[in-house]
PDB file of C-alpha atoms in Angstrom:
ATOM      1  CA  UNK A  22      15.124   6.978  17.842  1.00  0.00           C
ATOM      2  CA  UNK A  23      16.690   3.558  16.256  1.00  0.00           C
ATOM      3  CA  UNK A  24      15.778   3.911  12.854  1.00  0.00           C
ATOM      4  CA  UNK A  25      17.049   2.295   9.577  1.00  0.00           C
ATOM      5  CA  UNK A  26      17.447   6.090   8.181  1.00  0.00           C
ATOM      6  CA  UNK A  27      20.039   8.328   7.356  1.00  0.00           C
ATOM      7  CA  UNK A  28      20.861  11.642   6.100  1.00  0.00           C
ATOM      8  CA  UNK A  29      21.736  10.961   2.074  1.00  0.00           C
ATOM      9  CA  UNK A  30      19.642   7.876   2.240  1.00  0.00           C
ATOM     10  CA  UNK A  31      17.212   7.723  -1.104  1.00  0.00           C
ATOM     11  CA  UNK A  32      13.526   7.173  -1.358  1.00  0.00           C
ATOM     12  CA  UNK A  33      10.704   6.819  -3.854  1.00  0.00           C
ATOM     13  CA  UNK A  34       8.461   8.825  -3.950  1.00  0.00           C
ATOM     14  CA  UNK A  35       5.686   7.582  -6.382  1.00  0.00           C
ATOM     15  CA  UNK A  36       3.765   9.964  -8.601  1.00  0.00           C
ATOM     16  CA  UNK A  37       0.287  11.291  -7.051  1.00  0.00           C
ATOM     17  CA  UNK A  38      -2.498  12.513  -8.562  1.00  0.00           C
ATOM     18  CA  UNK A  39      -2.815  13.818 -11.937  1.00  0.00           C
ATOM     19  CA  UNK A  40      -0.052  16.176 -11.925  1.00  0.00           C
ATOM     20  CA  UNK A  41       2.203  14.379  -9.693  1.00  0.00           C
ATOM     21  CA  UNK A  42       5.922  13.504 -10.895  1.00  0.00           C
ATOM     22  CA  UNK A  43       7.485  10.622  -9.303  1.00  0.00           C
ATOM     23  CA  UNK A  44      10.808  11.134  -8.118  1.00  0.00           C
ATOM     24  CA  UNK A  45      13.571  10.246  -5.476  1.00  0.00           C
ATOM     25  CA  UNK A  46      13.898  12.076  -2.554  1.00  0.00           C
ATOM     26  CA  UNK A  47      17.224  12.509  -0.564  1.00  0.00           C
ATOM     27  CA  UNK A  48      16.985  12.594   3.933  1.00  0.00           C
ATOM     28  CA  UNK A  49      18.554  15.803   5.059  1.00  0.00           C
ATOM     29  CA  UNK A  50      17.619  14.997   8.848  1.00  0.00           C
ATOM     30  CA  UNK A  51      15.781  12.269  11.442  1.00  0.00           C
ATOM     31  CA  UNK A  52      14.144  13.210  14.194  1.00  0.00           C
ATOM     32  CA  UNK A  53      12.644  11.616  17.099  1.00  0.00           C
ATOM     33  CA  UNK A  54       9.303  11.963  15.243  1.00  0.00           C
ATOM     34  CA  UNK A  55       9.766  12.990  11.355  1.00  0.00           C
ATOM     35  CA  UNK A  56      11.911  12.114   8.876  1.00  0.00           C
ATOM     36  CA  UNK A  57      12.876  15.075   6.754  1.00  0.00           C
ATOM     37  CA  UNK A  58      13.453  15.454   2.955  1.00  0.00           C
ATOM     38  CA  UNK A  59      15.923  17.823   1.611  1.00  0.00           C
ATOM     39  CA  UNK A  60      13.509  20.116  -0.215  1.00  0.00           C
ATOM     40  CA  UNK A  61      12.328  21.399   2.676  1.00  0.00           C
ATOM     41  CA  UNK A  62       8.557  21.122   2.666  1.00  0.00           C
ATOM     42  CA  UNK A  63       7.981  17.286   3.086  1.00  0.00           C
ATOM     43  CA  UNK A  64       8.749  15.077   6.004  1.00  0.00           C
ATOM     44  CA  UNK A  65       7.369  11.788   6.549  1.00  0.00           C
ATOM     45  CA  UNK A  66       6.671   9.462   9.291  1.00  0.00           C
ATOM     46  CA  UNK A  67       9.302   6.545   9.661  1.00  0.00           C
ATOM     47  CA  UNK A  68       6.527   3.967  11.565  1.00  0.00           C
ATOM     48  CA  UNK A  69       3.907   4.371   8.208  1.00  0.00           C
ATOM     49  CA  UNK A  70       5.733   5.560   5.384  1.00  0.00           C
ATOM     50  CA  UNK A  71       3.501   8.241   4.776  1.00  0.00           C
ATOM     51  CA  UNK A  72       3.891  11.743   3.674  1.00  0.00           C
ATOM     52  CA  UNK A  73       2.745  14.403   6.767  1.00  0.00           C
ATOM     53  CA  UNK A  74       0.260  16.441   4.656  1.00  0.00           C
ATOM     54  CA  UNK A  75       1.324  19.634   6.769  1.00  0.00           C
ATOM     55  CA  UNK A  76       4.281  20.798   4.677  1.00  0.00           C
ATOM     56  CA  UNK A  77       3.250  19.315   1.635  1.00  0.00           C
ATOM     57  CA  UNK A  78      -0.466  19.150   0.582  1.00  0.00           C
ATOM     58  CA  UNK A  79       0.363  17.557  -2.591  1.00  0.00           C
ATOM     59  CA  UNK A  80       2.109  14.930  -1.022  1.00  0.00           C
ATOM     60  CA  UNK A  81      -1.045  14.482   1.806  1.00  0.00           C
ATOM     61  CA  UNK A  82      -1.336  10.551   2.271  1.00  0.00           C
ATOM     62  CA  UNK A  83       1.797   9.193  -0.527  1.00  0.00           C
ATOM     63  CA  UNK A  84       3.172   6.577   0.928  1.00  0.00           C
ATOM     64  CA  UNK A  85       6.981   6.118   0.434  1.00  0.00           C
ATOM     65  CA  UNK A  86       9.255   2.652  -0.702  1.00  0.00           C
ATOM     66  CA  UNK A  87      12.468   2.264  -0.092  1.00  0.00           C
ATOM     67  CA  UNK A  88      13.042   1.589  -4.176  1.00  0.00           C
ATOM     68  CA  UNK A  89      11.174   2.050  -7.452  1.00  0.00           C
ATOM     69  CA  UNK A  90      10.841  -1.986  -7.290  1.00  0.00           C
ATOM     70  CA  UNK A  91       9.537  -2.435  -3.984  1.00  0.00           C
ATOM     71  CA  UNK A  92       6.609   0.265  -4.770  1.00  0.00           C
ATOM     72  CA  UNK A  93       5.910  -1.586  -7.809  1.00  0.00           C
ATOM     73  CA  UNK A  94       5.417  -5.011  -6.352  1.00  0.00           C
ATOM     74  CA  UNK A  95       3.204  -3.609  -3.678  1.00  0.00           C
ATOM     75  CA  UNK A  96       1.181  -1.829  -5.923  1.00  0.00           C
ATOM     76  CA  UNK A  97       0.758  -4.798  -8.537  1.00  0.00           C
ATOM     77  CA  UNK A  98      -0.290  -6.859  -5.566  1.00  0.00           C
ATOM     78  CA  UNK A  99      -3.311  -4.641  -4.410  1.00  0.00           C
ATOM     79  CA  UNK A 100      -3.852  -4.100  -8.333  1.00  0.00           C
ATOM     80  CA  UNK A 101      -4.043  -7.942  -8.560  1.00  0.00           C
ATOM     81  CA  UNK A 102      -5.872  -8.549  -5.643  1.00  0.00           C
ATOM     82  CA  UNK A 103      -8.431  -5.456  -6.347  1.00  0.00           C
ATOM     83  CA  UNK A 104      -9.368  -7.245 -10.334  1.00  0.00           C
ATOM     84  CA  UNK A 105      -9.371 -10.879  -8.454  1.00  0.00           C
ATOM     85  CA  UNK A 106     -11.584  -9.703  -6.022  1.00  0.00           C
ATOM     86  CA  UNK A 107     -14.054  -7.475  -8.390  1.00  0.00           C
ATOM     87  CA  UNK A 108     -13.926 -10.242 -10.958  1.00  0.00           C
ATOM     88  CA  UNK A 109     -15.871 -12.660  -8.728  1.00  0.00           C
ATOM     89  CA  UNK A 110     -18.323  -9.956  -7.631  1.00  0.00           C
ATOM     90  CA  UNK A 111     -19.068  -8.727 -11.310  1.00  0.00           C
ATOM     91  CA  UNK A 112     -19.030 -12.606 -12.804  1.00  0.00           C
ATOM     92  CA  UNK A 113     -20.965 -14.422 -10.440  1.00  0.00           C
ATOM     93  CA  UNK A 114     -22.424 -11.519  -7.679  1.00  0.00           C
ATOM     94  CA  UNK A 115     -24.708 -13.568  -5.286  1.00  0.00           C
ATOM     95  CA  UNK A 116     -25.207 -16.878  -6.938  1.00  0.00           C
ATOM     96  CA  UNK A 117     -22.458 -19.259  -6.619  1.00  0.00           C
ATOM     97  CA  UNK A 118     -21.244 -21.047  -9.762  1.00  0.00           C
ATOM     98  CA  UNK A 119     -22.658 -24.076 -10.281  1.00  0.00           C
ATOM     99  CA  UNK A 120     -19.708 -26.064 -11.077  1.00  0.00           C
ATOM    100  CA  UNK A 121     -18.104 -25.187  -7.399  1.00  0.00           C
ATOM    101  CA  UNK A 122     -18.076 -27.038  -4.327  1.00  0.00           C
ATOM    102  CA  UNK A 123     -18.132 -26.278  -0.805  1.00  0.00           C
ATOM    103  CA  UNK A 124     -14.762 -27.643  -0.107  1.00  0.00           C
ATOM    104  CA  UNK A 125     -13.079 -25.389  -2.863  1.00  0.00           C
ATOM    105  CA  UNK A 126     -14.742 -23.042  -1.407  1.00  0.00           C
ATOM    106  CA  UNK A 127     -13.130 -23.512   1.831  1.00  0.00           C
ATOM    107  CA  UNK A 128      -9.330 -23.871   0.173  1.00  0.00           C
ATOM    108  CA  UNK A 129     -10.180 -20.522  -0.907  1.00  0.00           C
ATOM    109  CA  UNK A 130     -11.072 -19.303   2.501  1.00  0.00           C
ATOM    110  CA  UNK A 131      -8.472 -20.797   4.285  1.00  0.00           C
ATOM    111  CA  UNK A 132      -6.185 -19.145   0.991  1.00  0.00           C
ATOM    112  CA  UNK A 133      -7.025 -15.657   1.623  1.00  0.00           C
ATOM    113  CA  UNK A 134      -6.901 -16.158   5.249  1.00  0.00           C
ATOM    114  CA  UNK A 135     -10.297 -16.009   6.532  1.00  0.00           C
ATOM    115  CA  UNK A 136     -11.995 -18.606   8.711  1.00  0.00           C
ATOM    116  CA  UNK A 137     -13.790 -21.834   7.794  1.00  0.00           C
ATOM    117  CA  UNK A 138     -17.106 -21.481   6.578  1.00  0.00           C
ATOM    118  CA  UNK A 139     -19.946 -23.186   9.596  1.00  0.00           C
ATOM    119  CA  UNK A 140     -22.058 -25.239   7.235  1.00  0.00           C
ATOM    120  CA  UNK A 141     -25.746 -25.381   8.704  1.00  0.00           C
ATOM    121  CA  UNK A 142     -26.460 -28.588  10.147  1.00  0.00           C
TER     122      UNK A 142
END
């Protein structure tokens, strides 16, 4: 397996649930499959990140970051995008606002990445 892991190498592990502690956990070996932690009941999966649920049914589904900082930047970007995207449904819901046009509508589109809107001809 060529994999950016080693044995001593630290990751975050962010806090889950209510009761969860967040923490950093130390590799103790790699495999061709599973990563493992040195605590014995967690291993994770090098391709997604994630915690195997197996050993550790606490840690079922936590998805690991390679620092404190990179966990927080992906988490206040779905946090970000989540609000943006609820905002608009909960200020305007069906109706469009009547101060917007259909070509900043399409910046926005082509912003987020999805395709043109067809107008009907």
């Amino acid at each position: 397996m060529d994999s950016c892991f080693h044995v001593g190498m630290e990751l975050y592990v962010p806090a889950q649930g209510r009761y969860g502690n967040e923490r950093m956990a130390k590799v103790s070996s790699v495999g061709r499959r599973w990563v493992y932690f040195d605590d014995g009941q967690s291993r994770f999966d090098p391709k997604t990140m994630k915690v195997d649920g197996v050993y550790s049914r606490r840690l079922s589904d936590v998805r690991l970051e390679l620092s404190r900082d990179a966990y927080l930047e992906r988490y206040n970007l779905e946090a970000a995008w989540f609000s943006t995207r609820r905002g608009i449904a909960d200020m305007w819901g069906a109706q469009a606002p009547t101060d917007l046009t259909l070509e900043k509508i399409q910046q926005v589109r082509a912003l987020v990445g999805l395709p043109p809107f067809e107008p009907k001809k």
